[in-house]
Short mmCIF file of C-alpha atoms and ligand atoms in Angstrom, two decimals:
data_model
loop_
_atom_site.label_atom_id
_atom_site.label_comp_id
_atom_site.label_asym_id
_atom_site.label_seq_id
_atom_site.Cartn_x
_atom_site.Cartn_y
_atom_site.Cartn_z
CA MET A 41 28.59 -3.99 -26.30
CA VAL A 42 25.01 -2.62 -27.41
CA LYS A 43 23.52 -4.77 -24.79
CA TYR A 44 25.91 -3.64 -22.01
CA LYS A 45 24.81 -0.07 -23.07
CA LEU A 46 21.12 -0.71 -22.49
CA VAL A 47 21.84 -2.32 -19.16
CA GLU A 48 23.75 0.78 -18.10
CA ARG A 49 21.16 3.43 -19.32
CA LYS A 50 18.46 1.76 -17.40
CA MET A 51 20.56 1.46 -14.20
CA THR A 52 19.74 3.98 -11.50
CA MET A 53 21.81 4.73 -8.59
CA ILE A 54 20.52 5.15 -5.04
CA ILE A 55 22.67 6.88 -2.57
CA ILE A 56 21.75 6.56 1.00
CA ILE A 57 23.13 8.66 3.57
CA PRO A 58 22.27 7.37 7.26
CA ASN A 59 21.02 9.09 10.04
CA ASN A 60 20.19 12.10 8.11
CA GLU A 61 23.38 14.28 9.31
CA GLN A 62 22.61 17.58 7.85
CA ILE A 63 25.88 18.77 7.11
CA MET A 64 26.83 15.93 5.26
CA ILE A 65 23.78 16.20 3.19
CA GLU A 66 25.13 19.94 2.30
CA ASN A 67 28.40 18.63 1.38
CA ILE A 68 26.72 16.36 -1.24
CA ASN A 69 24.20 18.64 -2.41
CA ASN A 70 26.97 20.89 -3.26
CA LEU A 71 29.01 18.25 -4.91
CA PHE A 72 26.47 17.10 -7.19
CA LEU A 73 25.81 20.64 -8.21
CA LYS A 74 29.33 21.10 -8.85
CA TYR A 75 29.10 18.03 -11.25
CA GLU A 76 25.76 19.43 -12.55
CA LEU A 77 24.15 16.25 -11.44
CA ALA A 78 20.06 15.89 -11.59
CA PHE A 79 18.90 14.07 -8.74
CA HIS A 80 16.06 13.45 -6.47
CA GLN A 81 16.28 13.66 -3.07
CA VAL A 82 13.96 12.50 -0.12
CA SER A 83 14.34 11.88 3.78
CA ILE A 84 12.63 9.05 5.06
CA ALA A 85 12.80 7.98 8.63
CA SER A 86 16.90 8.27 9.68
CA ASN A 87 17.87 8.18 6.08
CA CYS A 88 18.43 10.41 3.22
CA PHE A 89 17.95 8.70 -0.24
CA TYR A 90 19.30 10.27 -3.44
CA ILE A 91 17.99 8.88 -6.74
CA PHE A 92 19.52 9.52 -9.95
CA GLN A 93 18.33 8.07 -13.22
CA ASN A 94 21.71 6.49 -14.85
CA LYS A 95 24.79 5.25 -13.39
CA ILE A 96 27.26 8.18 -12.25
CA ALA A 97 30.62 8.66 -13.02
CA GLU A 98 33.46 7.09 -10.93
CA ILE A 99 34.97 10.22 -10.72
CA VAL A 100 32.10 11.46 -8.57
CA ILE A 101 31.62 8.33 -6.63
CA LYS A 102 35.40 8.82 -5.53
CA ASP A 103 34.53 12.31 -4.30
CA LEU A 104 31.42 11.16 -2.56
CA VAL A 105 33.13 8.15 -0.63
CA THR A 106 35.88 10.77 0.54
CA LEU A 107 33.10 12.96 1.84
CA SER A 108 31.88 9.85 4.46
CA GLU A 109 32.68 5.85 4.84
CA LYS A 110 28.70 5.83 5.79
CA ILE A 111 27.53 6.60 2.41
CA GLU A 112 25.94 3.46 0.88
CA ILE A 113 25.28 3.03 -3.02
CA VAL A 114 22.92 0.66 -4.52
CA ASN A 115 22.43 0.20 -8.23
CA ILE A 116 18.66 -0.73 -9.25
CA ASP A 117 17.58 -1.78 -12.89
CA THR A 118 14.01 -1.26 -12.48
CA ASN A 119 12.11 1.80 -13.22
CA TYR A 120 10.44 1.91 -9.63
CA LYS A 121 13.35 2.51 -7.24
CA LEU A 122 12.44 3.26 -3.54
CA THR A 123 9.83 0.51 -3.53
CA ASN A 124 12.57 -2.23 -5.11
CA TYR A 125 13.34 -4.83 -2.80
CA LYS A 126 16.59 -4.28 -2.93
CA LEU A 127 15.96 -1.53 -0.26
CA LYS A 128 14.40 -3.75 2.14
CA GLU A 129 16.60 -3.09 5.22
CA TYR A 130 16.10 0.09 5.42
CA PHE A 131 11.83 0.34 5.62
CA ASN A 132 11.59 -2.78 8.18
CA ASN A 133 8.75 -0.74 10.05
CA ILE A 134 6.19 -0.54 7.12
CA PHE A 135 3.86 -3.54 8.13
CA ASN A 136 3.95 -2.56 11.91
CA THR A 137 2.11 0.81 11.23
CA PHE A 138 -0.81 -0.69 9.69
CA THR A 139 -1.63 -2.97 12.49
CA PHE A 140 -2.12 -2.56 16.45
CA LYS A 141 -1.04 -4.50 19.44
CA GLY A 142 1.76 -6.59 17.53
CA HIS A 143 -0.70 -8.21 15.15
CA LYS A 144 1.09 -10.31 12.65
CA PHE A 145 -1.48 -10.21 9.72
CA ILE A 146 -3.21 -7.65 8.19
CA PHE A 147 -6.68 -8.17 8.69
CA ILE A 148 -9.27 -5.78 7.66
CA ALA A 149 -13.18 -6.31 7.71
CA GLY A 150 -16.25 -4.29 7.77
CA PRO A 151 -18.70 -2.72 5.20
CA CYS A 152 -18.24 -1.22 1.71
CA ALA A 153 -19.41 2.01 3.07
CA ILE A 154 -20.13 3.59 6.07
CA GLU A 155 -24.37 3.93 6.54
CA SER A 156 -25.25 3.84 10.14
CA SER A 157 -24.02 4.39 13.33
CA GLN A 158 -25.77 0.68 14.47
CA GLN A 159 -24.27 -0.65 11.22
CA MET A 160 -20.65 0.27 12.19
CA ASP A 161 -21.35 -0.58 15.83
CA ASP A 162 -22.25 -4.09 15.29
CA CYS A 163 -19.30 -4.38 12.63
CA LEU A 164 -16.63 -2.76 15.75
CA LYS A 165 -18.05 -5.54 18.04
CA MET A 166 -17.88 -8.65 15.65
CA ASN A 167 -14.50 -7.47 14.72
CA GLN A 168 -13.35 -7.27 18.35
CA LYS A 169 -15.07 -10.50 19.34
CA LEU A 170 -12.93 -12.33 16.46
CA GLU A 171 -9.90 -10.19 17.01
CA ILE A 172 -10.02 -8.54 13.65
CA PRO A 173 -7.31 -5.47 14.21
CA LEU A 174 -8.85 -3.17 11.40
CA VAL A 175 -12.14 -2.37 10.27
CA ARG A 176 -13.28 -1.10 6.68
CA GLY A 177 -15.56 1.45 5.86
CA GLY A 178 -15.40 4.42 2.94
CA ILE A 179 -16.93 7.48 4.30
CA VAL A 180 -16.93 8.10 0.67
CA LYS A 181 -17.48 5.99 -2.58
CA PRO A 182 -16.10 6.17 -5.93
CA ARG A 183 -19.08 4.69 -7.91
CA THR A 184 -19.13 3.80 -11.63
CA SER A 185 -22.70 5.30 -12.13
CA PRO A 186 -23.34 8.81 -10.74
CA TYR A 187 -26.81 7.35 -9.60
CA SER A 188 -25.28 4.97 -7.37
CA TYR A 189 -24.59 6.17 -3.56
CA GLN A 190 -21.64 8.18 -3.54
CA GLY A 191 -21.25 8.18 0.57
CA ASP A 192 -22.27 10.74 2.97
CA ILE A 193 -18.95 12.68 4.47
CA GLU A 194 -21.05 14.75 7.38
CA ASN A 195 -22.70 11.23 8.46
CA GLY A 196 -19.74 9.33 8.18
CA LEU A 197 -17.45 11.67 9.94
CA SER A 198 -20.55 11.83 12.49
CA ILE A 199 -20.39 8.35 13.38
CA CYS A 200 -16.33 8.06 13.38
CA ASN A 201 -16.76 10.56 16.11
CA GLU A 202 -19.80 9.10 18.09
CA LEU A 203 -18.09 5.73 18.00
CA LYS A 204 -14.64 7.35 18.63
CA ILE A 205 -13.41 4.52 15.88
CA GLU A 206 -9.43 4.51 15.91
CA ASN A 207 -9.01 1.52 13.39
CA LEU A 208 -10.80 3.02 10.17
CA VAL A 209 -9.75 2.25 6.96
CA SER A 210 -11.58 4.68 4.35
CA GLU A 211 -11.23 5.80 0.90
CA VAL A 212 -10.38 9.35 0.39
CA MET A 213 -10.95 10.75 -3.35
CA THR A 214 -9.85 13.91 -3.08
CA ILE A 215 -6.83 16.25 -1.96
CA GLN A 216 -9.27 17.99 0.25
CA GLN A 217 -10.40 14.68 2.19
CA VAL A 218 -6.95 13.66 2.86
CA GLU A 219 -7.07 16.68 5.15
CA GLU A 220 -10.31 16.51 5.91
CA PHE A 221 -10.74 12.72 7.09
CA LYS A 222 -6.76 12.73 8.82
CA ASN A 223 -8.24 12.72 12.57
CA HIS A 224 -10.70 10.15 11.71
CA VAL A 225 -9.11 7.20 9.82
CA HIS A 226 -6.25 5.26 10.73
CA ILE A 227 -5.40 4.12 7.26
CA TYR A 228 -6.29 5.83 3.77
CA GLN A 229 -7.17 4.17 0.87
CA ILE A 230 -6.54 5.16 -2.37
CA GLY A 231 -9.32 3.20 -4.83
CA ALA A 232 -8.71 1.45 -7.89
CA ARG A 233 -9.76 4.32 -9.87
CA ASN A 234 -7.49 6.72 -8.56
CA MET A 235 -4.23 4.43 -8.31
CA GLN A 236 -2.87 6.66 -11.03
CA ASN A 237 -4.62 9.88 -9.61
CA PHE A 238 -1.23 11.26 -9.35
CA ASP A 239 -1.88 14.77 -7.29
CA LEU A 240 -3.93 12.58 -4.99
CA LEU A 241 -0.60 9.77 -4.47
CA LYS A 242 1.26 13.07 -3.73
CA ALA A 243 -0.96 14.38 -0.91
CA VAL A 244 -1.05 11.09 0.94
CA GLY A 245 2.50 10.90 0.75
CA LYS A 246 2.96 14.29 2.31
CA THR A 247 1.48 12.81 5.57
CA LYS A 248 2.64 9.84 7.61
CA LYS A 249 -0.19 7.99 7.44
CA PRO A 250 -0.49 4.23 6.23
CA VAL A 251 -1.98 4.11 3.12
CA ILE A 252 -3.21 1.20 1.10
CA LEU A 253 -3.06 1.59 -2.72
CA LYS A 254 -5.10 -0.81 -4.62
CA ARG A 255 -4.29 -1.82 -7.82
CA ASN A 256 -6.45 -0.22 -10.92
CA PRO A 257 -7.66 -3.29 -12.66
CA SER A 258 -6.18 -2.38 -15.87
CA ALA A 259 -2.84 -1.51 -14.59
CA THR A 260 0.51 -3.54 -14.69
CA ILE A 261 2.29 -4.19 -11.97
CA GLU A 262 4.81 -1.68 -12.86
CA GLU A 263 2.32 0.99 -13.30
CA TRP A 264 1.30 -0.14 -9.69
CA LEU A 265 4.58 0.45 -8.32
CA LEU A 266 5.31 3.54 -9.98
CA SER A 267 2.22 4.85 -8.30
CA ALA A 268 3.38 3.64 -5.05
CA GLU A 269 6.75 5.30 -5.74
CA TYR A 270 4.92 8.62 -6.19
CA ILE A 271 3.87 8.15 -2.33
CA MET A 272 7.20 7.35 -1.18
CA LEU A 273 9.25 10.29 -3.09
CA GLN A 274 7.06 12.75 -0.97
CA GLY A 275 8.73 10.84 2.11
CA ASN A 276 5.54 8.40 3.11
CA PRO A 277 7.18 4.92 2.98
CA ASN A 278 3.69 3.14 4.72
CA ILE A 279 2.22 1.80 1.92
CA ALA A 280 0.67 -1.40 1.57
CA LEU A 281 -0.49 -2.73 -2.09
CA CYS A 282 -3.69 -4.01 -2.41
CA GLU A 283 -4.68 -6.60 -5.37
CA ARG A 284 -8.01 -6.26 -5.97
CA GLY A 285 -8.87 -8.24 -9.10
CA ILE A 286 -7.98 -7.02 -12.53
CA ARG A 287 -9.98 -6.99 -15.84
CA THR A 288 -9.68 -9.90 -18.28
CA TYR A 289 -12.04 -11.42 -20.82
CA GLU A 290 -13.42 -13.84 -18.31
CA ASN A 291 -17.03 -12.43 -17.36
CA SER A 292 -18.50 -14.99 -15.00
CA TYR A 293 -17.32 -13.06 -11.68
CA ARG A 294 -16.60 -9.20 -11.37
CA ASN A 295 -12.96 -9.30 -11.70
CA THR A 296 -10.05 -11.86 -12.13
CA LEU A 297 -8.22 -12.21 -8.50
CA ASP A 298 -4.56 -12.08 -9.65
CA LEU A 299 -2.75 -14.00 -7.05
CA ASN A 300 0.21 -14.34 -9.28
CA ALA A 301 1.15 -10.78 -8.25
CA VAL A 302 1.36 -11.63 -4.36
CA ALA A 303 4.04 -14.06 -5.35
CA TYR A 304 5.67 -11.96 -7.80
CA LEU A 305 5.78 -9.08 -5.78
CA LYS A 306 7.42 -10.90 -2.75
CA THR A 307 10.67 -10.52 -4.28
CA LYS A 308 10.34 -7.33 -6.10
CA THR A 309 9.39 -5.14 -3.37
CA HIS A 310 9.62 -4.57 0.28
CA LEU A 311 6.25 -3.35 0.93
CA PRO A 312 3.65 -5.54 2.26
CA ILE A 313 0.80 -6.53 -0.10
CA ILE A 314 -2.79 -7.37 0.95
CA VAL A 315 -5.85 -9.10 -1.06
CA ASP A 316 -9.19 -7.77 -1.31
CA PRO A 317 -11.19 -11.08 -2.34
CA SER A 318 -14.63 -9.51 -1.96
CA HIS A 319 -14.10 -6.83 -5.37
CA GLY A 320 -11.38 -9.42 -6.50
CA THR A 321 -14.76 -11.89 -7.28
CA GLY A 322 -17.70 -9.70 -6.62
CA ASP A 323 -19.50 -12.81 -5.09
CA ALA A 324 -19.69 -13.49 -1.47
CA SER A 325 -19.84 -17.34 -2.01
CA MET A 326 -16.19 -17.14 -3.02
CA VAL A 327 -14.59 -14.79 -0.75
CA LEU A 328 -13.68 -17.51 2.07
CA GLN A 329 -11.72 -19.60 -0.35
CA MET A 330 -10.14 -16.72 -2.12
CA SER A 331 -9.38 -15.41 1.25
CA LEU A 332 -7.32 -18.70 1.99
CA ALA A 333 -5.68 -18.64 -1.10
CA SER A 334 -4.18 -15.57 -0.61
CA ILE A 335 -2.85 -16.57 2.49
CA ALA A 336 -1.44 -19.73 1.04
CA ALA A 337 -0.16 -17.29 -1.72
CA GLN A 338 1.87 -15.63 1.20
CA ALA A 339 -0.37 -12.17 1.42
CA ASP A 340 0.44 -9.96 4.45
CA GLY A 341 -3.16 -9.44 4.75
CA ILE A 342 -6.70 -9.65 3.37
CA MET A 343 -9.46 -7.03 3.29
CA VAL A 344 -13.08 -8.36 3.30
CA GLU A 345 -16.52 -6.75 3.16
CA SER A 346 -18.68 -7.78 5.79
CA HIS A 347 -22.18 -6.41 7.09
CA PRO A 348 -24.72 -7.48 10.00
CA THR A 349 -27.35 -7.91 7.18
CA PRO A 350 -25.23 -7.89 3.58
CA SER A 351 -28.84 -7.79 1.79
CA LEU A 352 -29.20 -4.71 3.18
CA SER A 353 -25.77 -3.28 2.13
CA ILE A 354 -26.18 0.05 0.43
CA SER A 355 -23.49 -1.13 -1.78
CA ASP A 356 -21.74 -4.17 -3.05
CA ALA A 357 -24.29 -6.27 -1.37
CA SER A 358 -23.76 -9.14 -3.26
CA GLN A 359 -19.69 -9.65 -2.38
CA THR A 360 -20.36 -8.66 1.35
CA ILE A 361 -20.14 -11.68 3.96
CA ASN A 362 -22.12 -12.34 7.00
CA PHE A 363 -21.24 -12.34 10.32
CA GLU A 364 -21.42 -16.20 10.36
CA LYS A 365 -18.80 -16.60 7.56
CA LEU A 366 -16.57 -13.79 9.01
CA GLU A 367 -16.41 -15.90 12.14
CA GLU A 368 -15.82 -18.92 10.04
CA LEU A 369 -12.93 -17.31 7.68
CA SER A 370 -11.20 -16.04 11.02
CA ILE A 371 -11.05 -19.08 12.57
CA LYS A 372 -9.77 -20.88 8.97
CA ALA A 373 -7.36 -17.97 8.50
CA GLN A 374 -5.91 -18.11 11.99
CA ASN A 375 -5.19 -22.03 11.20
CA LEU A 376 -3.95 -21.32 7.91
CA LEU A 377 -1.42 -18.49 9.49
CA ASN A 378 -0.49 -21.03 11.99
CA LEU A 379 0.47 -23.71 9.70
CA ARG A 380 2.15 -20.90 7.06
CA SER A 381 4.40 -19.84 10.13
CA THR A 382 5.70 -23.28 10.61
CA TYR A 383 7.32 -23.35 6.85
CA GLU A 384 7.91 -19.28 6.61
CA ASP A 385 11.75 -18.48 6.75
CA ASN A 386 10.89 -14.77 6.69
C1 PEP B 615 -13.80 -0.57 -2.00
O1 PEP B 615 -12.89 -1.17 -1.62
O2 PEP B 615 -15.05 -0.55 -1.65
C2 PEP B 615 -13.47 -0.20 -3.35
C3 PEP B 615 -14.18 0.97 -3.91
O3 PEP B 615 -12.52 -1.04 -4.16
P1 PEP B 615 -11.86 -0.48 -5.54
O4 PEP B 615 -11.48 0.75 -5.36
O5 PEP B 615 -10.85 -1.90 -5.48
O6 PEP B 615 -13.17 -0.99 -6.61
MN1 MN B 616 -17.02 -2.04 -2.15
#
């Protein structure tokens, strides 16, 4: 009996109104007001979602279903709600917002930081040759030490303009940068250190741009999904989770790449999951194997650091691969993806 009560308390009810019908939404709001029920409400694409902290009483449900037959009710027993796998059917376009021209894999390669026009031009040309759809390059860099290179916003934005980069993934570290970088980046990256910067999460949530949410090295998967939930609750469902290594007792390499997370998340959330083996290992010699391992683990994408001359990279030189290695990776990744598609049933 006690056990049953606990389950009930954890159970959240999500009510979905298809097609965002305004009159229906007003009627429903009035109904919940009448019963004095507290709820969160968000419209995403053509659906309106109501999230209740508890299972709601039968009497309310009865009133609710008389308002419309189209209302759908989903019970969710996890602390994360909108990101739960149970809502997959309402969010089937997220993956496509990350890639161009029908690419089936979110492949991102490029330098840790935007340094010079030549460096970015070389990376863009190499990606184009290898058919890698997205280029990375931080306009700003969150660095552990204040004495390390922090990025150069003026230079970064002027390089974006000069090269007319259309497929850039760049970190944003402040609410102001979300607006400032808006016309220059295709995907916002929320870095590991900002995973729980809730005001920043809300700010990217107010845009419709795709967001890569990196996992903080000390965060549990639930905390990570709850951060994604902050973004989604603002109306932006276009989120990809990025596993980038966690902090463990092992100190032979920079981080421990938690590939369990990929397999685990596949059945827990409908969000795409990508892997960053560059930060996950901190070692350029491990990036190829761990990229392939990520693909084998069913990752929806990978993000790797590449540079025309890795040793000259201002930041993260030791984990950055050269173009020769990137080419080898892109060929082997494609072969493995082809193999994967022969046994994938999703
Ligand atoms: C990065 O992608 O360059 C970066 C700073 O990564 P993380 O936030 O995962 O450390
Ligand atoms: Mn880096």
